[in-house]
mmCIF file of C-alpha atoms and ligand atoms in Angstrom:
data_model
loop_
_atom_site.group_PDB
_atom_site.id
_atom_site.type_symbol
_atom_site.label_atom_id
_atom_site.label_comp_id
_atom_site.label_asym_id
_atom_site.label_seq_id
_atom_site.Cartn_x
_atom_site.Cartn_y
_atom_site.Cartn_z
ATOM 1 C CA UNK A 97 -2.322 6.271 17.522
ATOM 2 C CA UNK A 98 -1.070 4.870 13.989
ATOM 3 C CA UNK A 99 -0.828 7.362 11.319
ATOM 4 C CA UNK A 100 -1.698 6.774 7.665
ATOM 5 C CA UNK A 101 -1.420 9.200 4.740
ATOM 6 C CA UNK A 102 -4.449 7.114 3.242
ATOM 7 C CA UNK A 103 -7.283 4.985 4.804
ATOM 8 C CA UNK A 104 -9.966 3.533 3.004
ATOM 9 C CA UNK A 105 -13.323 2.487 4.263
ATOM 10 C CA UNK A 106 -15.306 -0.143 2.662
ATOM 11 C CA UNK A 107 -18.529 -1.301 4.563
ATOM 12 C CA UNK A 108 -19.556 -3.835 2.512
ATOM 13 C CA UNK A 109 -16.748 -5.664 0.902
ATOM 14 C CA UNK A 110 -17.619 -8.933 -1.282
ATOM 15 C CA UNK A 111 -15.398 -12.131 -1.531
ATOM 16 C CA UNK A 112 -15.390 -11.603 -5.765
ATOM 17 C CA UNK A 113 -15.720 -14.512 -7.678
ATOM 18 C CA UNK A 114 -15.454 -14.322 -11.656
ATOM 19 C CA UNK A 115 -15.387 -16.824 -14.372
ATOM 20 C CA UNK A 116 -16.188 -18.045 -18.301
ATOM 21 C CA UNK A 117 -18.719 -20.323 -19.321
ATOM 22 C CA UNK A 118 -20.011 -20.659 -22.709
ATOM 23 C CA UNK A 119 -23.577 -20.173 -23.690
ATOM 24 C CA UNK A 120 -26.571 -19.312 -21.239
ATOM 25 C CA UNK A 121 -28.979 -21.891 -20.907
ATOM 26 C CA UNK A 122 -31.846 -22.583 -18.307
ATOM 27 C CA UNK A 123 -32.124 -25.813 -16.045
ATOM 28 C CA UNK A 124 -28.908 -26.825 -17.516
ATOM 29 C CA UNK A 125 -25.504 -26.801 -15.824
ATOM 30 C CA UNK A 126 -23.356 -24.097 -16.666
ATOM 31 C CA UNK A 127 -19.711 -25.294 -16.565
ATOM 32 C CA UNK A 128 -17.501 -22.312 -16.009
ATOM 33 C CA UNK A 129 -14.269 -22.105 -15.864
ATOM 34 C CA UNK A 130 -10.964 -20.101 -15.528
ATOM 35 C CA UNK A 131 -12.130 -18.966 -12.290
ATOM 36 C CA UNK A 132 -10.620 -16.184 -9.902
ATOM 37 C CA UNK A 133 -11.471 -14.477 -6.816
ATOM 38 C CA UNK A 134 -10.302 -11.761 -4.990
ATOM 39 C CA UNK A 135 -11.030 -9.199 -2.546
ATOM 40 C CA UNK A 136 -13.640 -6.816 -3.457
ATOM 41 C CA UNK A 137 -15.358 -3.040 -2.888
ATOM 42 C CA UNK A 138 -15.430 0.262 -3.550
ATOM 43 C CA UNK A 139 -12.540 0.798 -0.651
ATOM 44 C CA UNK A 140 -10.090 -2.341 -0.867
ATOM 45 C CA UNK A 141 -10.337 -1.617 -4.892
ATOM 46 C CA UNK A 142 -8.942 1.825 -3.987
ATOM 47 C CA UNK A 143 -6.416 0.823 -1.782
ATOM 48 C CA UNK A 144 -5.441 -1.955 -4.271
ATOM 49 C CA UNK A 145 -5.297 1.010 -6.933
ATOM 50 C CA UNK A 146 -3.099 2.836 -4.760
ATOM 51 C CA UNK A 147 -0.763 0.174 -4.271
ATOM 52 C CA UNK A 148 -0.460 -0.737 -7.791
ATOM 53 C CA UNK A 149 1.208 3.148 -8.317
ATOM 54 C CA UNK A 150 3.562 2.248 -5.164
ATOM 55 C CA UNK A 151 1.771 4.200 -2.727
ATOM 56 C CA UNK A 152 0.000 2.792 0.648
ATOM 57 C CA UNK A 153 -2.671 3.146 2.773
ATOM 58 C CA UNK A 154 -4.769 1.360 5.438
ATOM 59 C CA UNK A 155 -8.271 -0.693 4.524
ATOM 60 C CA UNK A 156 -10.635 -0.627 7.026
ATOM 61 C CA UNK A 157 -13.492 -3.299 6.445
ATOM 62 C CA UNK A 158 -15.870 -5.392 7.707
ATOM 63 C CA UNK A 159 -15.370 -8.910 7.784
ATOM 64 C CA UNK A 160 -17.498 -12.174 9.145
ATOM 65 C CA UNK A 161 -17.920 -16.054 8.741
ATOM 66 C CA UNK A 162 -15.791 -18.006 6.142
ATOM 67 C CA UNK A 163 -16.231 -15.875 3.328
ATOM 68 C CA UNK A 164 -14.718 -13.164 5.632
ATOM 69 C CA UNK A 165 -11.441 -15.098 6.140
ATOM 70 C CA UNK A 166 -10.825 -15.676 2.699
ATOM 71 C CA UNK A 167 -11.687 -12.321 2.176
ATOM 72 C CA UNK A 168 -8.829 -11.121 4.459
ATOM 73 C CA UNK A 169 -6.756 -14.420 3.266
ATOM 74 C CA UNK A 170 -7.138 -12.581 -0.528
ATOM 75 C CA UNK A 171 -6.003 -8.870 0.688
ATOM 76 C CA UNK A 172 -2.616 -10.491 2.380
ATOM 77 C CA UNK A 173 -1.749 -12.202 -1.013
ATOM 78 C CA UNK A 174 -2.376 -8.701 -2.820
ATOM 79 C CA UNK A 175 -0.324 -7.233 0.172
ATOM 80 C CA UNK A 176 -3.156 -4.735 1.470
ATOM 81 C CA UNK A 177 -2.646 -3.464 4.706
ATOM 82 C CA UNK A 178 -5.958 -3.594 6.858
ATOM 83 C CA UNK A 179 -7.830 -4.293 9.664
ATOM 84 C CA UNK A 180 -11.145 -5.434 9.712
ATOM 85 C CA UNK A 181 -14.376 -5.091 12.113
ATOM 86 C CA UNK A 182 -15.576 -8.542 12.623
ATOM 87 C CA UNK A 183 -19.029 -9.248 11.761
ATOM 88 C CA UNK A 184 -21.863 -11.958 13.098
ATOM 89 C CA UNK A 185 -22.894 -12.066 9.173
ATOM 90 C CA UNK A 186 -21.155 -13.594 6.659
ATOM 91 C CA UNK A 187 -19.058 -11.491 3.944
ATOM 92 C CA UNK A 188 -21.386 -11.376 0.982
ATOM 93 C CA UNK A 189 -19.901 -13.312 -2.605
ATOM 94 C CA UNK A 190 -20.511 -11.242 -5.849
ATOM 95 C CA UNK A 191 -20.565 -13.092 -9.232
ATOM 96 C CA UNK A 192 -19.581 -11.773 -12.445
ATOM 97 C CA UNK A 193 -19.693 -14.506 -14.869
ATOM 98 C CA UNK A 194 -17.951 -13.698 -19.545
ATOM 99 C CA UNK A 195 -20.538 -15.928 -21.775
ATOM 100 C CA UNK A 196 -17.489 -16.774 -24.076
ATOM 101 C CA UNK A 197 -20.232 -17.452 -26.965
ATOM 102 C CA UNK A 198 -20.968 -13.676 -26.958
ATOM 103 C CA UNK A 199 -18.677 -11.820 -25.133
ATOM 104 C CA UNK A 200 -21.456 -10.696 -23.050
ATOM 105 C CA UNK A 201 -20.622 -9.717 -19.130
ATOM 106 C CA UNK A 202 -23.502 -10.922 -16.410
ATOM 107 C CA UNK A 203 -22.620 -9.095 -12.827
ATOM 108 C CA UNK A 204 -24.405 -10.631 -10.153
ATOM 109 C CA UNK A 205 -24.165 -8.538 -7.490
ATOM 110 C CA UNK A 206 -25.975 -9.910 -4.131
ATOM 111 C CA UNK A 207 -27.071 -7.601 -1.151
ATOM 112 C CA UNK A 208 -25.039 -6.447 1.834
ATOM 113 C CA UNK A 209 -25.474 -8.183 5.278
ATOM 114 C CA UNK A 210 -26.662 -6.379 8.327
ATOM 115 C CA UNK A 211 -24.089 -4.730 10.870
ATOM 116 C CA UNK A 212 -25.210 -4.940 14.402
ATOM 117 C CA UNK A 213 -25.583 -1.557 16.452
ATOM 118 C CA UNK A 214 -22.540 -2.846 18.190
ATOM 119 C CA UNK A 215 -20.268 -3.746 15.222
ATOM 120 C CA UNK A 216 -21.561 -0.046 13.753
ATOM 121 C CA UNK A 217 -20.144 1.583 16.629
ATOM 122 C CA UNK A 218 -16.868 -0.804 16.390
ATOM 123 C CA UNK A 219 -16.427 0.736 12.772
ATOM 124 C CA UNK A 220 -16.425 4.158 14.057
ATOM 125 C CA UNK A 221 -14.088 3.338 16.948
ATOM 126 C CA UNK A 222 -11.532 2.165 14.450
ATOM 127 C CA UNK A 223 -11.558 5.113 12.509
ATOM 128 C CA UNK A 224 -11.570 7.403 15.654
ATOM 129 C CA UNK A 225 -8.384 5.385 16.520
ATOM 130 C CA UNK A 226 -6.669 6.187 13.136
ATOM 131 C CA UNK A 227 -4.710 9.653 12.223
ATOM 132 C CA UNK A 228 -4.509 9.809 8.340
ATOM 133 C CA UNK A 229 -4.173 12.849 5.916
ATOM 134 C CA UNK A 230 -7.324 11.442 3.342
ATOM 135 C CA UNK A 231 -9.749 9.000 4.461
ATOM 136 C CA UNK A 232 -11.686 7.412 0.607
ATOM 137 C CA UNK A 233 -15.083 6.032 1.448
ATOM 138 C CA UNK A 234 -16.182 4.394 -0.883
ATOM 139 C CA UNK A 235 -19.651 1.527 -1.714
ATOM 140 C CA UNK A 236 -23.108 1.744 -0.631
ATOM 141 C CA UNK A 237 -24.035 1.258 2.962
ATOM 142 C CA UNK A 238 -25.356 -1.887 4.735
ATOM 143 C CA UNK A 239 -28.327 -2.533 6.301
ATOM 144 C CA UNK A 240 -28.245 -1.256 9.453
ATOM 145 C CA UNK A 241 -26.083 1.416 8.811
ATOM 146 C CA UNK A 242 -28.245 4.779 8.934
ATOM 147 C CA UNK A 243 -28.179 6.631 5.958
ATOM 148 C CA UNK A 244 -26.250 9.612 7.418
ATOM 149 C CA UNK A 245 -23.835 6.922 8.726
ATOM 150 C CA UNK A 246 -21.238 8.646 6.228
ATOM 151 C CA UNK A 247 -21.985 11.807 7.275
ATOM 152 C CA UNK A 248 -21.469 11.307 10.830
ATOM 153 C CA UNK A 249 -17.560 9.623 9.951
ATOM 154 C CA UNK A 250 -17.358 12.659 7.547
ATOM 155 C CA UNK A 251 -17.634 15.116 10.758
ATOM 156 C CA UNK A 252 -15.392 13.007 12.516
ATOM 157 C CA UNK A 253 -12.442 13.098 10.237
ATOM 158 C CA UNK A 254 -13.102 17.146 9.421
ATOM 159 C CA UNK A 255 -12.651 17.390 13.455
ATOM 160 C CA UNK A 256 -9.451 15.935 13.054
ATOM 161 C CA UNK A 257 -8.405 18.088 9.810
ATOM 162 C CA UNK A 258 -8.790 15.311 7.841
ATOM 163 C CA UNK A 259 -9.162 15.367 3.673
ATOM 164 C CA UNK A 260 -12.728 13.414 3.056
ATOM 165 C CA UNK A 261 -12.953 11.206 -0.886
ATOM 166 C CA UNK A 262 -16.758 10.236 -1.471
ATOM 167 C CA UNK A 263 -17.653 7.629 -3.985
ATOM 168 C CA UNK A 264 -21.162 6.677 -3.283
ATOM 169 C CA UNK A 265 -24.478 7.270 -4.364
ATOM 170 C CA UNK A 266 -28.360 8.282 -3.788
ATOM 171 C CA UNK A 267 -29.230 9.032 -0.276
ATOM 172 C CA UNK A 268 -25.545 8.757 1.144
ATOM 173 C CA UNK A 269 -23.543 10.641 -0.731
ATOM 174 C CA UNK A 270 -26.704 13.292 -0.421
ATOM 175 C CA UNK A 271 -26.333 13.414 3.231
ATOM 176 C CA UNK A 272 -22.277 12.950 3.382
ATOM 177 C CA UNK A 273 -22.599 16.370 1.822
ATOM 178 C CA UNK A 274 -24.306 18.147 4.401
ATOM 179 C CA UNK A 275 -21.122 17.893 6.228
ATOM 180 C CA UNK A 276 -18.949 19.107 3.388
ATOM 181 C CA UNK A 277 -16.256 17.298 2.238
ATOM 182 C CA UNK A 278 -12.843 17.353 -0.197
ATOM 183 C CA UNK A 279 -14.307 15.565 -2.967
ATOM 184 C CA UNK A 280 -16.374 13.649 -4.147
ATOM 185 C CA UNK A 281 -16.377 11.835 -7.608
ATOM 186 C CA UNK A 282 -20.333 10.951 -8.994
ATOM 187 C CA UNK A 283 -20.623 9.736 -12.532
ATOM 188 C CA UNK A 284 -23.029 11.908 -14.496
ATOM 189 C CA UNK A 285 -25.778 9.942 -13.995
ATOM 190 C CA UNK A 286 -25.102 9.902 -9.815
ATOM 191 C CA UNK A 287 -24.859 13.567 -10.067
ATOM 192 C CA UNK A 288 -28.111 14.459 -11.914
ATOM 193 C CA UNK A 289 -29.913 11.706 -9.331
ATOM 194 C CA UNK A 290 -28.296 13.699 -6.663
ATOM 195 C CA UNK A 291 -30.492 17.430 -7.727
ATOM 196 C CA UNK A 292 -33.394 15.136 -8.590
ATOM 197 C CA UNK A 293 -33.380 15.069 -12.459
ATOM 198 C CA UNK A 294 -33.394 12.313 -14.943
ATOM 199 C CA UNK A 295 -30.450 12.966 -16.752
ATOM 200 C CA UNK A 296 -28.144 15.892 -16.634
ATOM 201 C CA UNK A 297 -26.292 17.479 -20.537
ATOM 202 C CA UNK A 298 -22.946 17.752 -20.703
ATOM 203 C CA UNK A 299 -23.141 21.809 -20.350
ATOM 204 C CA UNK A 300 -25.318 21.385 -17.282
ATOM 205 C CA UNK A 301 -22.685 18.733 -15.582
ATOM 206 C CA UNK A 302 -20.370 22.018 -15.071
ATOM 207 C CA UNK A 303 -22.718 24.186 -13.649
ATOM 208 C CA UNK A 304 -24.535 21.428 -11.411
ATOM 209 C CA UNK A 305 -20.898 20.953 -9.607
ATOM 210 C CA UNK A 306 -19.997 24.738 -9.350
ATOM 211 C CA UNK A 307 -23.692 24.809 -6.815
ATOM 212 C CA UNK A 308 -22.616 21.624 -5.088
ATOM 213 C CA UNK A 309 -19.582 23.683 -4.306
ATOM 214 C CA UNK A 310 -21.309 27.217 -3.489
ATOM 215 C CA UNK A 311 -23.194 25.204 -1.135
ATOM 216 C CA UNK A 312 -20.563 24.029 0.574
ATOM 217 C CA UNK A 313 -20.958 20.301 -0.245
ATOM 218 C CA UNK A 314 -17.327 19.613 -1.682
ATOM 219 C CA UNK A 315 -14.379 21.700 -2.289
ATOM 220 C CA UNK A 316 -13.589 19.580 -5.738
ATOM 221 C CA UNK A 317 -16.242 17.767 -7.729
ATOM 222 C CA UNK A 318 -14.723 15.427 -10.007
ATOM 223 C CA UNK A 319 -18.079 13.265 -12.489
ATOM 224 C CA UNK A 320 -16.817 10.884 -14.535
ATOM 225 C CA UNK A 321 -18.231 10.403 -18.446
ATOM 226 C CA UNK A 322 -17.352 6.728 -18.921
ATOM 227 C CA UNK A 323 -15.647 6.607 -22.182
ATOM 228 C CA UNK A 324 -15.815 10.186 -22.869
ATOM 229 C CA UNK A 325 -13.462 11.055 -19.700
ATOM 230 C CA UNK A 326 -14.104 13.355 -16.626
ATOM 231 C CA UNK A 327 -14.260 16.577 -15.459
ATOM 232 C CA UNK A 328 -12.759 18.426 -12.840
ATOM 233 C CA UNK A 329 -14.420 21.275 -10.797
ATOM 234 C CA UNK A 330 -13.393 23.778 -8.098
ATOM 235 C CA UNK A 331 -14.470 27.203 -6.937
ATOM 236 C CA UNK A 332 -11.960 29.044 -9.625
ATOM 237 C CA UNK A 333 -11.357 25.574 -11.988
ATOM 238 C CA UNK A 334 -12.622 23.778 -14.633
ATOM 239 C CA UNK A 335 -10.777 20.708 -16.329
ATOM 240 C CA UNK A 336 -12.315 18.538 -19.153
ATOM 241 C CA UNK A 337 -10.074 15.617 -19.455
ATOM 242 C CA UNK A 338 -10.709 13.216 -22.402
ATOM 243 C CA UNK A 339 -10.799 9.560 -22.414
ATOM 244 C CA UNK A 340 -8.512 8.122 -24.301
ATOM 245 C CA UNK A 341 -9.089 5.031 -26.678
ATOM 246 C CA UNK A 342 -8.507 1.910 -25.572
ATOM 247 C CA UNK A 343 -9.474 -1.910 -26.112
ATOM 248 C CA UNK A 344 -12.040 -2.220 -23.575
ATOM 249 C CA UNK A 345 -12.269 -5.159 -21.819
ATOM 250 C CA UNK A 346 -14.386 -4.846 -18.859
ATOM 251 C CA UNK A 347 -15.430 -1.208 -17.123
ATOM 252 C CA UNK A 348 -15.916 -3.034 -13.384
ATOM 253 C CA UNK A 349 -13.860 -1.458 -10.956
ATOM 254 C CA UNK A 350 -13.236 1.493 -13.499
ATOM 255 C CA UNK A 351 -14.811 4.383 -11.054
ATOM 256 C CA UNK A 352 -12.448 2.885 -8.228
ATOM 257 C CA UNK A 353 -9.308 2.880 -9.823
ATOM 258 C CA UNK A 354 -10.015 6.722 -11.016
ATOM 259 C CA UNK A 355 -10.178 7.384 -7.311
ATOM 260 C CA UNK A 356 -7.281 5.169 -6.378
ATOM 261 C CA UNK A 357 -4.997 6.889 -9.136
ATOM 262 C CA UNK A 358 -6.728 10.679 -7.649
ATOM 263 C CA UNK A 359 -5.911 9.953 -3.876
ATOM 264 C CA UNK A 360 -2.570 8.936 -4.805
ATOM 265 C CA UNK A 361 -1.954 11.718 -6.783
ATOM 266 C CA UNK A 362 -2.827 13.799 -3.836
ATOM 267 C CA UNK A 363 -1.282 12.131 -1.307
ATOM 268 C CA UNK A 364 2.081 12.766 -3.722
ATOM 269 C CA UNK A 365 1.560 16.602 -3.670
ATOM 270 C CA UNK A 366 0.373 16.710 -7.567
ATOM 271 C CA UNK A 367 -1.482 19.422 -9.335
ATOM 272 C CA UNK A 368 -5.131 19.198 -9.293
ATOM 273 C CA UNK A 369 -4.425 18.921 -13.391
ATOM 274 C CA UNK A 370 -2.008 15.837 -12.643
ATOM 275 C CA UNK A 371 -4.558 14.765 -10.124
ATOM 276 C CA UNK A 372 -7.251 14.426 -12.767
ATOM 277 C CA UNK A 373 -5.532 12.637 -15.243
ATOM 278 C CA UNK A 374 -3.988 10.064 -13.136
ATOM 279 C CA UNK A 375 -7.851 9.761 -12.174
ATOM 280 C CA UNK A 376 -8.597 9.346 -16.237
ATOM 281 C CA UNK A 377 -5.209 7.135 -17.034
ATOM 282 C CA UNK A 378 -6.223 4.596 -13.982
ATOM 283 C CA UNK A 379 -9.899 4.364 -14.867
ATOM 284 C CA UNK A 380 -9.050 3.642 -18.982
ATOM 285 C CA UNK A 381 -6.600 1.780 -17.713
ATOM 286 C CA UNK A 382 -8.904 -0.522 -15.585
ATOM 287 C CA UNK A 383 -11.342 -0.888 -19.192
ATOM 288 C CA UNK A 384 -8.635 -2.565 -20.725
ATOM 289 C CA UNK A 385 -8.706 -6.027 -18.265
ATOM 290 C CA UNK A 386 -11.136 -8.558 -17.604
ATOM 291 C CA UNK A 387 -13.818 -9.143 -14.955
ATOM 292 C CA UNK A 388 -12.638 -7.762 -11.691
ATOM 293 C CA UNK A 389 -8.755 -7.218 -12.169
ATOM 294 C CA UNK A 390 -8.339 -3.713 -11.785
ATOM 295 C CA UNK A 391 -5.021 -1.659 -14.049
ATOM 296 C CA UNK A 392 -1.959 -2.698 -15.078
ATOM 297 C CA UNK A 393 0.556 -0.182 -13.507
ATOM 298 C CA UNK A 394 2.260 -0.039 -16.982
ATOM 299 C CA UNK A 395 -0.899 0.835 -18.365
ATOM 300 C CA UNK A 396 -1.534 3.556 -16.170
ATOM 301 C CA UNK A 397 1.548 5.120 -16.649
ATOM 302 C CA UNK A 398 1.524 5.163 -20.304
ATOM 303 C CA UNK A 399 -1.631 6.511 -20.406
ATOM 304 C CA UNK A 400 -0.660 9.436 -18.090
ATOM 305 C CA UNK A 401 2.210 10.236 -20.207
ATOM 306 C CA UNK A 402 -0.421 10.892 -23.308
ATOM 307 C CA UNK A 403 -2.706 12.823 -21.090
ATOM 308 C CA UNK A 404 0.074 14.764 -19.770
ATOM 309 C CA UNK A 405 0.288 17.588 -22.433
ATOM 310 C CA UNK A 406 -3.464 17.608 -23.266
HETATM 311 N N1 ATP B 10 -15.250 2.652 -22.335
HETATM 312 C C1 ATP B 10 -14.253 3.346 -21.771
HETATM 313 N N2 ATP B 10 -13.151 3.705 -22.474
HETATM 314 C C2 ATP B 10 -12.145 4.409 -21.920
HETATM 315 N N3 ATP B 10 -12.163 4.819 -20.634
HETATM 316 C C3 ATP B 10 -13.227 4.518 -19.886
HETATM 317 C C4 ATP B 10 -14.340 3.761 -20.396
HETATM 318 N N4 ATP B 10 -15.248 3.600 -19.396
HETATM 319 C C5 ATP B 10 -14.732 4.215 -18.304
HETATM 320 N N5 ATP B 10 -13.527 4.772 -18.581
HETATM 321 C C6 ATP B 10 -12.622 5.504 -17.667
HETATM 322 O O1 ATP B 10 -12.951 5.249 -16.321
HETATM 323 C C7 ATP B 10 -13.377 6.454 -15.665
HETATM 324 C C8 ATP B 10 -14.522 6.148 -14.725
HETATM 325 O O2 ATP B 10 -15.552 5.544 -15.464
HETATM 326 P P1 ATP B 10 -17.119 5.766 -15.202
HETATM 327 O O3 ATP B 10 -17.506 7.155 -15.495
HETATM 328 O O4 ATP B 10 -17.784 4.679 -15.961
HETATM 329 O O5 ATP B 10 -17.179 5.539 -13.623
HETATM 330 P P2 ATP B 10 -18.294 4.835 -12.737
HETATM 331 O O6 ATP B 10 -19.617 4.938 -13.428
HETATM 332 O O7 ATP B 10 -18.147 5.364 -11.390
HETATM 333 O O8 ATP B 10 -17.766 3.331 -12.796
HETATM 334 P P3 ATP B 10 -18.064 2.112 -11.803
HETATM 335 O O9 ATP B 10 -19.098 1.315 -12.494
HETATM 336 O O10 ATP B 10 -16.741 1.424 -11.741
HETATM 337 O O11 ATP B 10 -18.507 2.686 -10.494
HETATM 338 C C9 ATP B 10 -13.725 7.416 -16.807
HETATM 339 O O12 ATP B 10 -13.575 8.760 -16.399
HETATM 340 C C10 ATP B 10 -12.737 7.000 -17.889
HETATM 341 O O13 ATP B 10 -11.460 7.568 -17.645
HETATM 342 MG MG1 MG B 11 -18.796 4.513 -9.525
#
């Protein structure tokens, strides 16, 4: 059985493909340019996270038809171990395209393919086969993936004393709950959608978390505030953490790097107050790049070292 301090899960990757172009306009060609592509999804971005701050840890994907390969060709040239479940449909391609006129981001984001009953049950194999400390899921679930699909890996991994990470939404992450996991890590607006209101007040984000945790749902609920920071929430805790101000660039891939820079920070033993800030210094971090490109370890670090004391 290989061991792994951290495995990541990512259902439905996306080959990434990002470029400029300069001015929007219909039945015309759009010449872009300065294009890049890379390996995308909730899990690989946290693995690649984790790598950036010199840690390591196994992605498990799915993977199918051409876009697959270069999918898997992208994660060897960014050094990511994984292992993918080979799929009969093709790896989806998301778009995210800088209007250089106005500065203006468009995300295209197109939907996930189906997994087969049999490639479902492949996924679950491979993480049966795996011994790790923290398993990260992370994205929303394909089609043909039942919506407790989480839920079920979630009792799997508690059976073997496992440490779960949730980032995902709606349905999901309600159900992933009903096992109880280690954390999970909504933004507000996830976490009010997940007790059924429109939008939750900062003074009610604290209180919402402390009955997630009563109930049993997580031990730690960590909801990001976009550019006002995060907070952190156990049983006995509570840890507001500040953004701080940066040039931002682009916020994709922001909510993945704060879990990248958490797991790492966990898998190294830090304080849950550590933990949260190298959650808050990762995610800033991420604002201050373009497109899809995640942090800059230099970045990261400095912007630990002036969370550090506060
Ligand atoms: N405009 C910003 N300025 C500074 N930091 C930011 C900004 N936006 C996001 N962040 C940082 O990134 C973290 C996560 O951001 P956010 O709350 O937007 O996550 P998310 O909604 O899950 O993002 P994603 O769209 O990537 O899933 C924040 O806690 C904060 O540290
Ligand atoms: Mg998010």
């Amino acid at each position: 059985m290989k061991t792994f301090a951290i495995v990541t899960l990512t259902v439905s990757p996306a080959l990434d493909k990002s470029a400029h172009f300069s001015g929007l306009v219909a039945e015309q060609k759009i010449r872009c340019h300065s294009a890049l592509f890379d390996a995308g999804g909730g899990g690989i971005n946290v693995s690649k996270a984790i790598s950036k701050l010199g840690g390591n840890s196994l992605a498990v994907l799915t993977s199918g038809g051409a876009t697959g390969e270069m999918l898997k060709d992208l994660l060897k040239r960014d050094s990511i171990p994984f292992e993918a479940i080979e799929t009969k449909t093709w790896t989806r391609e998301n778009f995210v395209a800088v209007d250089d006129h106005t500065n203006s981001q468009y995300r295209f984001v197109f939907p996930a393919p189906a997994v087969s009953v049999n490639e479902k049950q492949r996924i679950i194999t491979t993480i049966q086969e795996l011994k790790f400390k923290y398993l990260v899921i992370s994205g929303g679930l394909s089609e043909g993936l039942e919506v407790d699909f989480y839920k079920q890996i979630a009792e799997m991994a508690k059976d073997n004393n496992s440490k779960l990470i949730v980032d995902t939404t709606g349905e999901a992450l309600k159900k992933v709950l009903e096992a109880g996991v280690y954390l999970i890590k909504p933004n507000v607006g996830e976490l009010a959608k997940l007790i059924g209101v429109e939008r939750l007040e900062m003074e009610e984000v604290k209180d919402t978390a402390k009955q997630i945790i009563a109930k049993g749902g997580a031990e730690i609920v960590v909801v990001s505030l976009g550019p006002q920071g995060a907070v952190l929430v156990t049983k006995d805790n509570y840890e507001f953490v500040p953004a701080p101000h940066v040039v931002k660039k682009s916020t994709v891939g922001a909510g993945d790097s704060m879990v990248g820079g958490m797991v790492w920070a966990l898998s190294q033993n830090k304080s849950l107050k550590e933990v949260i800030r190298w959650g808050v210094a990762c995610g800033s971090a991420a604002t201050m790049n373009e497109g899809t490109q995640l942090f800059k370890t230099e970045d990261a670090k400095r912007l630990f070292e002036w969370l550090k004391d506060r």
